[in-house]
XYZ file of C-alpha atoms in Angstrom:
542
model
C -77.001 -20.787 58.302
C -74.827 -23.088 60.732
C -71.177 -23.179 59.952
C -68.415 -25.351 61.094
C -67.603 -23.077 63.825
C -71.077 -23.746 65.506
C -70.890 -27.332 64.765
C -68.170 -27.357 66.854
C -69.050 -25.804 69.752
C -72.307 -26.949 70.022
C -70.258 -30.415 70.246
C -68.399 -29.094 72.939
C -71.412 -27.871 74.846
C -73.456 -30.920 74.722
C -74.707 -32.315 78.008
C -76.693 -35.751 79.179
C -78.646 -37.700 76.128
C -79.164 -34.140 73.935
C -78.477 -34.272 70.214
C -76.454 -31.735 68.628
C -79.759 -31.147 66.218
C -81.591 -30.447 70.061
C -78.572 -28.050 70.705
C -78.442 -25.920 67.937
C -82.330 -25.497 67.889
C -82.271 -24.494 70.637
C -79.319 -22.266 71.069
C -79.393 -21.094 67.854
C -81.781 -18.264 65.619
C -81.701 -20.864 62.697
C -84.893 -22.900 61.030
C -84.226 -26.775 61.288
C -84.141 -27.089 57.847
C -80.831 -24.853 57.683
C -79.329 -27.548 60.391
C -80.307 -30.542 58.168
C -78.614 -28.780 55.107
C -75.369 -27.906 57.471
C -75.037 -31.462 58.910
C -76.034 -33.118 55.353
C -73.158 -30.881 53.474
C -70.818 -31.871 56.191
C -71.087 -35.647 56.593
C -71.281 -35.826 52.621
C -74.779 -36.830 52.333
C -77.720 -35.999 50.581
C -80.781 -33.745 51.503
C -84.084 -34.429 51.516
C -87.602 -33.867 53.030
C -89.532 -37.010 53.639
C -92.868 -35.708 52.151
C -91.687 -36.039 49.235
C -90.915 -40.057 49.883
C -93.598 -43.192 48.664
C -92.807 -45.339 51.693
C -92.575 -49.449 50.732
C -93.882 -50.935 54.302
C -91.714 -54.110 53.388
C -88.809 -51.293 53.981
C -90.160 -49.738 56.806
C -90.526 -53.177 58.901
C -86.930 -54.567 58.111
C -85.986 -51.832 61.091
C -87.965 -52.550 64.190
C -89.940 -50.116 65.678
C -87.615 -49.652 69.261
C -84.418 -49.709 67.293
C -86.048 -47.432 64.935
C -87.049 -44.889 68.046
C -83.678 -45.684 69.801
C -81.741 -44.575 66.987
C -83.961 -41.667 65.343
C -83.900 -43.310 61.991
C -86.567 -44.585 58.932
C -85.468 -47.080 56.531
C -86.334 -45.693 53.273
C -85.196 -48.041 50.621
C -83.737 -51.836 50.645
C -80.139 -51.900 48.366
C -79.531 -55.428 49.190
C -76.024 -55.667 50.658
C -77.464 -51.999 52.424
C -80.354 -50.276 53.741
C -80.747 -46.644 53.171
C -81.781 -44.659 56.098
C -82.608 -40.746 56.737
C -81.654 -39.717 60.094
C -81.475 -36.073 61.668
C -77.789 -36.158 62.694
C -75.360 -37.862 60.061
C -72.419 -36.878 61.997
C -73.583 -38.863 65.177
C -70.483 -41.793 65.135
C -71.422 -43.917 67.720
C -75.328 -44.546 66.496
C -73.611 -45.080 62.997
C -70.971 -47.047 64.362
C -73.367 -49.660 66.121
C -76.517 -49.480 63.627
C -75.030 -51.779 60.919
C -74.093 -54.508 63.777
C -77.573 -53.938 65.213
C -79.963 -54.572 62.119
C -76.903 -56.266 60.018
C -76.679 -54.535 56.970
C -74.417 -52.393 55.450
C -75.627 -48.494 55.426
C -76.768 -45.467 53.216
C -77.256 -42.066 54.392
C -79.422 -39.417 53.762
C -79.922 -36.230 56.111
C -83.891 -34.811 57.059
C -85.228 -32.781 59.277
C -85.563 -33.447 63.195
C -89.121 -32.660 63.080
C -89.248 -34.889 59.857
C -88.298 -37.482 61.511
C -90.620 -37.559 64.696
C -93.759 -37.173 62.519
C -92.763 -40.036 60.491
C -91.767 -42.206 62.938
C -95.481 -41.535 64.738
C -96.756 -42.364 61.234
C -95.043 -44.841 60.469
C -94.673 -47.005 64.021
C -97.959 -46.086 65.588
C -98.311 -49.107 68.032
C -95.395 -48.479 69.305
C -95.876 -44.838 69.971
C -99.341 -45.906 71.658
C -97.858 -48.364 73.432
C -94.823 -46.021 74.995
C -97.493 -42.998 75.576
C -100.440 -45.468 77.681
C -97.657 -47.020 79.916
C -98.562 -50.467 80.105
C -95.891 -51.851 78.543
C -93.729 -51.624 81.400
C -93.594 -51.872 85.160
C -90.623 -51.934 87.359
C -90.626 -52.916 90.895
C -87.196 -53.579 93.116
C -87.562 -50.604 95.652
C -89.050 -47.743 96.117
C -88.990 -46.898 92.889
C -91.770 -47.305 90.527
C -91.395 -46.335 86.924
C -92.401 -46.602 83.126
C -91.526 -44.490 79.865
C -94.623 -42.381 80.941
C -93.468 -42.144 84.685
C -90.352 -39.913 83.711
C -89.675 -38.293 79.964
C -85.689 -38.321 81.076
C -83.690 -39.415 78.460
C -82.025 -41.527 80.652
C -85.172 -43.556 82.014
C -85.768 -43.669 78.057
C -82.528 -45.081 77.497
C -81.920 -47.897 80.203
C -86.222 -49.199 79.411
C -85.145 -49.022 75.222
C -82.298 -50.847 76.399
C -84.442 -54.007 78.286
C -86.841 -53.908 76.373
C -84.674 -54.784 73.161
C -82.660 -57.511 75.103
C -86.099 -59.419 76.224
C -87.337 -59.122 72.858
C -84.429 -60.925 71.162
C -84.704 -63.256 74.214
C -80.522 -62.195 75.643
C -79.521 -63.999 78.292
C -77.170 -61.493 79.355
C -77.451 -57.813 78.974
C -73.105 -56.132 79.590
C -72.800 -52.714 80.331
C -69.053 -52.071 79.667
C -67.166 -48.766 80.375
C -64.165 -48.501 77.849
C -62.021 -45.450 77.886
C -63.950 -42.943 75.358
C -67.155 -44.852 75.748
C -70.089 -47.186 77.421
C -70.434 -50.568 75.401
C -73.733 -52.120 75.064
C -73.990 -56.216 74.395
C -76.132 -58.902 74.619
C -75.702 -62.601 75.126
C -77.715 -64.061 72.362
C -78.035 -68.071 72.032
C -74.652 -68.262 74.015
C -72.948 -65.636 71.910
C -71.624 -62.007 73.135
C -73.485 -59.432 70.203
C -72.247 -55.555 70.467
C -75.500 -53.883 69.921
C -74.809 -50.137 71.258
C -72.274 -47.337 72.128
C -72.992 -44.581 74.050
C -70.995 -41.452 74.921
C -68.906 -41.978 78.368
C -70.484 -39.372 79.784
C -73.868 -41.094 79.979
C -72.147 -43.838 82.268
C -72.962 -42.513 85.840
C -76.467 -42.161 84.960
C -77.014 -45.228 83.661
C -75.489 -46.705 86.374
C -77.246 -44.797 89.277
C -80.685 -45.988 87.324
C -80.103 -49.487 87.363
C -79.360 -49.481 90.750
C -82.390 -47.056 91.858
C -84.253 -50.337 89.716
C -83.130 -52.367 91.823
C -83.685 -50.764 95.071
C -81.108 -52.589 97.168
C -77.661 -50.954 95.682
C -76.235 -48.373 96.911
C -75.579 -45.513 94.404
C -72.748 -44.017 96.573
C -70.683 -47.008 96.956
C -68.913 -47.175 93.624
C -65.364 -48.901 94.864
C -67.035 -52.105 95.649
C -68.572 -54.651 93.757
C -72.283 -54.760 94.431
C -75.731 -57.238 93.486
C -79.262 -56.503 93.013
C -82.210 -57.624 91.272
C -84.968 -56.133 89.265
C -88.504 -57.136 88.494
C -89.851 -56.230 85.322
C -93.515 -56.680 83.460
C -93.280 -56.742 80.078
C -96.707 -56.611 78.576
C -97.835 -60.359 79.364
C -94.223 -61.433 80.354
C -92.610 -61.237 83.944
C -88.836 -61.167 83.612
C -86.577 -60.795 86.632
C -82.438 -59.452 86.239
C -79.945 -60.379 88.178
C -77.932 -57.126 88.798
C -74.244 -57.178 89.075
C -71.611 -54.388 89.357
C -68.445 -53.981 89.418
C -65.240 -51.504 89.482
C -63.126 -51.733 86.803
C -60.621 -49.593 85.531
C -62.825 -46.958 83.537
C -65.700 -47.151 85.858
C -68.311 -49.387 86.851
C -69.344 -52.461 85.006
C -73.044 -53.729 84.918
C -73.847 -57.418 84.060
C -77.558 -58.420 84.068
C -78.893 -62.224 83.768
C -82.137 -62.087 82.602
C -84.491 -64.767 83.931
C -87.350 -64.826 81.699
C -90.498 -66.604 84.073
C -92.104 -68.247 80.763
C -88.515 -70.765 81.272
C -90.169 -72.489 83.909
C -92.924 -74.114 81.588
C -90.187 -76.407 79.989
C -90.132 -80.095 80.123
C -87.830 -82.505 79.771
C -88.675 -82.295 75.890
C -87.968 -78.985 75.385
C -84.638 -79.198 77.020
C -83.263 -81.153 74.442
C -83.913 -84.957 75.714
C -84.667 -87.451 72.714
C -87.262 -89.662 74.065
C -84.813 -92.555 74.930
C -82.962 -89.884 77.011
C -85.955 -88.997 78.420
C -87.176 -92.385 79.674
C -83.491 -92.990 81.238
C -83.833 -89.578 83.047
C -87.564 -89.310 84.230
C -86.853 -93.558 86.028
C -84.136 -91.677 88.136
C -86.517 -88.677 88.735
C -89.489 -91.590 90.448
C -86.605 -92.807 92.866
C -87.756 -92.472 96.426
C -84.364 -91.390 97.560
C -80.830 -90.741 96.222
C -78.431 -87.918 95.252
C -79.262 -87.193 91.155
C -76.321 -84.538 90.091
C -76.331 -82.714 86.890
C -72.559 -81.052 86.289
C -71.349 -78.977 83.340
C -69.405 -75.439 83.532
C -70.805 -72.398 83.961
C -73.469 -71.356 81.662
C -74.192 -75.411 80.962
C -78.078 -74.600 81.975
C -77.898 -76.595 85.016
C -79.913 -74.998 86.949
C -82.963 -74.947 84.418
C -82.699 -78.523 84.096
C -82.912 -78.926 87.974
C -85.931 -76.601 87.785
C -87.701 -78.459 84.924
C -87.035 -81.591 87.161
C -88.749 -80.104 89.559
C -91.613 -79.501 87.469
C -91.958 -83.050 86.649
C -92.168 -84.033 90.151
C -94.252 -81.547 91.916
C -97.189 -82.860 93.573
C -99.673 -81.751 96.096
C -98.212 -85.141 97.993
C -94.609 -84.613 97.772
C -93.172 -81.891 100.164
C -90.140 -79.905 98.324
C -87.158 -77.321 99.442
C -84.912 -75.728 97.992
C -81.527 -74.011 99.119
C -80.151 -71.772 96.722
C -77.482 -68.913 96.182
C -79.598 -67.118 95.233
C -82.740 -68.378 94.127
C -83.208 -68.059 90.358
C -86.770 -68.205 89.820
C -90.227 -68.577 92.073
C -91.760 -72.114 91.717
C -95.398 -72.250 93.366
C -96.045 -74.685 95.941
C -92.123 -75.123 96.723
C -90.236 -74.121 99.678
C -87.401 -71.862 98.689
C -84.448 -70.960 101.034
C -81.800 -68.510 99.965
C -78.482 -68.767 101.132
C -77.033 -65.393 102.767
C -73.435 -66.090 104.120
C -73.194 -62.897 105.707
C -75.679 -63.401 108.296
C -74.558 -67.354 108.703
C -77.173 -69.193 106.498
C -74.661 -71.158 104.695
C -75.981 -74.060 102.349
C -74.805 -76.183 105.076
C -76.516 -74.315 107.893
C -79.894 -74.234 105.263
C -79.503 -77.983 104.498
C -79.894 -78.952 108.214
C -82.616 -76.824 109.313
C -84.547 -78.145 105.947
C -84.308 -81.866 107.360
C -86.202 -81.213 110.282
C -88.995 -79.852 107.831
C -89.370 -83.543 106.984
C -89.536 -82.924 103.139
C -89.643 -85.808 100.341
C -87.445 -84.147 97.739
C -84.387 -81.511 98.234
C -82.502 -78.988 95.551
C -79.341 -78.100 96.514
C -78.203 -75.176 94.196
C -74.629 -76.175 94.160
C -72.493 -78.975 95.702
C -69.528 -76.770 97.203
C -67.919 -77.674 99.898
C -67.274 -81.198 102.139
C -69.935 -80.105 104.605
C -73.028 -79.702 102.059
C -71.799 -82.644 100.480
C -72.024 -84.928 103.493
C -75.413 -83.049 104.698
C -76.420 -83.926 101.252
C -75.242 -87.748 101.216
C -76.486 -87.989 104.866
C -79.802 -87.281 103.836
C -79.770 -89.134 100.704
C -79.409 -92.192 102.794
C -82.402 -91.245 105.293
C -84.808 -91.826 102.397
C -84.957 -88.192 100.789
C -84.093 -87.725 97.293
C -81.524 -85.163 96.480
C -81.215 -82.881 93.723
C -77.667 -80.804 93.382
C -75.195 -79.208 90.649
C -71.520 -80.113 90.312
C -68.694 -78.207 88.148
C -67.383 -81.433 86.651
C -66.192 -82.005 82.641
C -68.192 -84.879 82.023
C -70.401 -87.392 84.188
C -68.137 -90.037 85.420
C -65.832 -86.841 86.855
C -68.205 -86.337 89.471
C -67.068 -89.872 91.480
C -63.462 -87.849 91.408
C -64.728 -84.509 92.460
C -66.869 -85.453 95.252
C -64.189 -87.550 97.128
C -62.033 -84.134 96.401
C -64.457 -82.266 98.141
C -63.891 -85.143 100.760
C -67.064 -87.515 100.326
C -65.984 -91.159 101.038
C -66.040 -93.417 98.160
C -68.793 -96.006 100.227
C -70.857 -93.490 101.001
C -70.519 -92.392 96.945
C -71.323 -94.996 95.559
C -74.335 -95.820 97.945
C -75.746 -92.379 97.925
C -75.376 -91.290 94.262
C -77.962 -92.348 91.997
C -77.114 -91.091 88.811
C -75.358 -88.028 87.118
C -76.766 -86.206 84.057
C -73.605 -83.996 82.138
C -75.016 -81.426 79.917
C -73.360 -79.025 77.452
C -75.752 -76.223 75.616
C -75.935 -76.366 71.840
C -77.163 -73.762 69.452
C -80.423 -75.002 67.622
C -80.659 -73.919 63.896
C -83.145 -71.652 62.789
C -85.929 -73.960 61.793
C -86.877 -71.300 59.045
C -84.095 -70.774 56.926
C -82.197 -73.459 57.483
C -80.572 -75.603 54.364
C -79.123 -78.492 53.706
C -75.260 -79.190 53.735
C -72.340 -81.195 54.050
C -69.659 -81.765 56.764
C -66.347 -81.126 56.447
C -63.526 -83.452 56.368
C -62.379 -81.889 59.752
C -65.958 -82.123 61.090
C -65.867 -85.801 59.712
C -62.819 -86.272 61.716
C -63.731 -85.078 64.349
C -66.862 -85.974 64.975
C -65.439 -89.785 64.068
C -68.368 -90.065 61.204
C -67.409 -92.284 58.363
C -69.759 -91.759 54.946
C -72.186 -94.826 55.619
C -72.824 -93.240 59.134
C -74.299 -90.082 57.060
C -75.278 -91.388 54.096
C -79.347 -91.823 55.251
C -78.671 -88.880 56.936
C -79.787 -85.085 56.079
C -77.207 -82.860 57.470
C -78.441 -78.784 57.700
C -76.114 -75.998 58.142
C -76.712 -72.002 58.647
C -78.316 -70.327 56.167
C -79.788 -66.986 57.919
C -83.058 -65.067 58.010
C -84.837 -61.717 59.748
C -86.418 -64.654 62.065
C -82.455 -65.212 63.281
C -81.003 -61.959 62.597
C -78.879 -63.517 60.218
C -76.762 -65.863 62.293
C -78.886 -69.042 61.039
C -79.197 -70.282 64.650
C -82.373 -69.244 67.020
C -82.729 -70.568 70.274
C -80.527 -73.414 72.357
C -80.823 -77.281 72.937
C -79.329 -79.090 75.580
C -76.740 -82.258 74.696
C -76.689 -84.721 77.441
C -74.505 -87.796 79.243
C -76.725 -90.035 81.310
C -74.526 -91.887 84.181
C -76.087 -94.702 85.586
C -74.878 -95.855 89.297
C -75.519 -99.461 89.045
C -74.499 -102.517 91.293
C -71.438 -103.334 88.789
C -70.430 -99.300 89.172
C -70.817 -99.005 92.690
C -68.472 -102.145 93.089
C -65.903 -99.855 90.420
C -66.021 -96.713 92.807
C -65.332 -98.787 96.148
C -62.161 -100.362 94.362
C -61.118 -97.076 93.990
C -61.279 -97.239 89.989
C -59.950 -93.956 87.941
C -62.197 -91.784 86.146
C -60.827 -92.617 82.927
C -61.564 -96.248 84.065
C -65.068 -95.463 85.122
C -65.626 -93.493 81.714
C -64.480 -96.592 79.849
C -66.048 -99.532 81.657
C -69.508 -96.366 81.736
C -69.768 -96.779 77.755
C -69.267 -100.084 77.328
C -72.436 -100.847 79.675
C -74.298 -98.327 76.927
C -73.916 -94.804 78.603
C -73.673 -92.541 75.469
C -71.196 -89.388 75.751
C -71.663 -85.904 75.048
C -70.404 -86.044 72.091
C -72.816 -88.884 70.646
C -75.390 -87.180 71.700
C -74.036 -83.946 70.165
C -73.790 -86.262 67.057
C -77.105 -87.739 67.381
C -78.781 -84.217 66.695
C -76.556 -83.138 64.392
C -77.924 -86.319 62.092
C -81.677 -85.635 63.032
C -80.515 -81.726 61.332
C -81.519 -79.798 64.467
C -77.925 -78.460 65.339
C -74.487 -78.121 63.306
C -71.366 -79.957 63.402
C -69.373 -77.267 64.491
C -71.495 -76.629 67.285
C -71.423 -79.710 68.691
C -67.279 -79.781 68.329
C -67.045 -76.564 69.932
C -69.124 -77.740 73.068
C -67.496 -81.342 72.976
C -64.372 -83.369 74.213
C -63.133 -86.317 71.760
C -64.627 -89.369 73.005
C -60.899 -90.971 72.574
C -59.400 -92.600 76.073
């Protein structure tokens, strides 16, 4: 039998991704059903052999196969509040510690066998064992390296695909490798949201590391003092999804953050986005301009940039000629030119924007608005009869007039160059299957500046949660939007110098509806909540 004393040290001597069951089976003249009973007796938890189980398949598919795999466990029967679940190694913390977060529920334990469990997780999961044994369901490119789960059985390669593979399926935006001082957290940006899914043991940091960047075929594995970018190109069965590698040093080692840019984006239109049809109208008469600067501005993480891309779906044609200069470019849009910026060698957006003019194009993207040289290219060309297509970092729509004369744009030239200015803020949609009908709160009331009559013919839904959301009660994001129109009586404002508070006011009473009415908008037609839109919002009072 295994005693504490060998549980111990076989701790002590673990190395890479092995389990301590791995260890002591193979280090060890004992039968796998003596380690079972050893780690079961230890942890506190029952014994048993899984032959002697009737398997519900409702049970078995409330755990996903890859999490399933990933984490060496079977569900075996549905408590409610918890989920039992055998496993091989009850005494394995950080899986325990990140399993309930992972599948939310609450858990029970109960110990088998480590050949137990791989036969019934073949049994049980089949496709996905076919899948990972034929290789097709994944294909990296990014260097020279060129791998799948069957190009390499390391544990690591295992680890880092197990790893993409569950962020695209639950559609992250973000994947955040984070070194912390006993550890390597795992989360995902889900609808907005930071989500811990994963810990693994520090010691499994380098490695991870050094295979992302191998991935990506342009970082440097040596260099770990200074921050360093990438990108990855990934087939996912049917789906082509691209990551945006970034690393950094921090204090406890280096820090990966990947954006995932998921190809099948591209295919949105204006509808999709979030635009009611009025919206929508507004928006796609500025889009048929023949020349003008249109700006969309929000913070960071606003989806700017996949509005400008879905606007450039709308007006692609074989007759228009379109560029693009962008740091760095996001996504591959057939039949568009597509300059990135690279600083280092010179090719500055300002540099790009004037060798584009003498390209002749129709239509220009400017990634971001960022300095008083793009923004004068940009106004310059605006006025030549192209039409102009750029990102600001602006709180709402009338801000822009303000920031571009910061940057050092003249107001004239503002007000005759700028079309129109889209704000956007991104909402969280609720989950259209479980979600239930409910009431706002006074606060929300308040602050939302809803009186009864206003929701009276209204039917207000709230969070409920499902499997479909993972519990949360939202699934997927909508866009809330603040049209600015530049019009004769507005371009007279901005050459008299007006404020922005002045613009904002004189803005609504000519009919431009905020953020926050918008927000409010979908809120009554039940496709968001209250709080969200509060949370994304600024009060509406001058």
């Amino acid at each position: 039998m295994v005693n504490a004393d060998d549980l111990a040290q076989a701790r002590s001597a673990l190395s890479g991704a092995e389990t301590i069951v791995e260890y002591l089976l193979a280090h060890s003249p004992v039968t796998q059903e003596d380690v079972a009973r050893t780690l079961a007796t230890n942890a506190g938890v029952p014994f048993i052999r899984l032959a002697e189980v009737a398997f519900d398949p409702a049970v078995t598919a409330s755990i996903s196969d890859d999490i399933a795999r990933r984490y060496r466990v079977i569900p075996l029967q549905d408590e409610g509040i918890a989920l039992t679940i055998a496993l091989a190694d009850p005494l394995d913390f950080e899986a325990l510690d990140s399993l309930p977060h992972v599948i939310g529920r609450e858990l029970n334990l109960v110990c088998v066998t480590h050949q137990d469990i791989q036969d019934h997780l073949r049994q049980l999961y089949p496709s996905s064992d076919a899948a990972a044994s034929s290789g097709d369901e994944f294909s990296v490119t990014g260097g020279d390296d060129e791998a799948g789960p069957s190009g390499g059985d390391a544990p690591i390669i295992r680890l880092v695909m197990q790893l993409l593979s569950e962020a695209s399926r639950l559609r992250a935006s973000d994947i955040h490798i984070e070194p912390m001082e006993t550890s390597v957290r795992v989360r995902y940006r889900l609808d907005g949201k930071l989500v811990h899914v994963d810990t693994h043991p520090k010691k499994l940091l380098p490695a991870i590391i050094a295979r992302l960047k191998v991935m990506s075929g342009s970082m440097s594995i040596a260099e770990k003092r200074l921050p360093q970018d990438g990108r990855i190109q990934l087939r996912m069965g049917e789906k082509e999804i691209d990551l945006r590698v970034s690393s950094v040093p921090s204090n406890h080692g280096e820090s990966i953050v990947m954006r995932i840019l998921d190809k099948s984006a591209l295919v949105l239109g204006l509808p999709e986005l979030g635009f009611f049809s009025d919206d929508q109208a507004t928006f796609e008469e500025q889009l048929g301009l023949p020349d003008g600067i249109l700006l969309v501005t929000g913070p960071t993480g606003s989806g700017k940039t996949t509005t400008l891309y879905a606007c450039l779906n709308v007006i692609n044609k074989p007759d228009k000629k379109i560029i693009t200069v962008e740091d760095p470019v996001e996504y591959e849009l057939p039949g568009i030119n597509q300059v990135m910026v690279k600083a280092d060698i010179g090719m500055t957006f300002a540099a790009a924007l004037r060798a584009m003019l003498r390209q002749a194009p129709n239509i220009i993207m400017i990634g971001e608005i960022r300095d008083a040289e793009t923004a004068n290219i940009a106004v310059n060309a605006s006025l030549t009869g192209h039409l102009v297509f750029s990102t600001l970092h602006t709180n709402d729509a009338p801000s822009a007039v303000a920031r571009l004369a910061d940057i050092g744009v003249k107001p004239f030239l503002i007000a005759s160059a700028v079309r129109a200015v889209l704000a956007q803020r991104l909402v969280r949609k609720l989950c259209p299957i479980c979600k239930g009908p409910a009431e706002l709160s006074e606060k929300e009331m308040r602050a939302l500046s809803l009186d009864s009559s206003r929701v009276s013919n209204a039917t207000i839904f709230g969070p409920v949660g499902c499997e479909k959301c993972r519990g949360g009660g939202f699934k997927g994001r909508m866009g809330i939007f603040e049209i600015f129109k530049i019009d004769d009586e507005v371009r007279t404002m901005i050459n008299t110098g007006l404020t922005t508070t002045q613009l904002r006011r004189r803005a609504r009473e000519l009919g431009m509806r905020t953020l926050r009415e918008d927000g409010i908008r979908k809120v009554l037609a039940g496709l968001t909540s209250g709080q969200e839109v509060v949370h994304a919002t600024m009060s509406d009072l001058d």
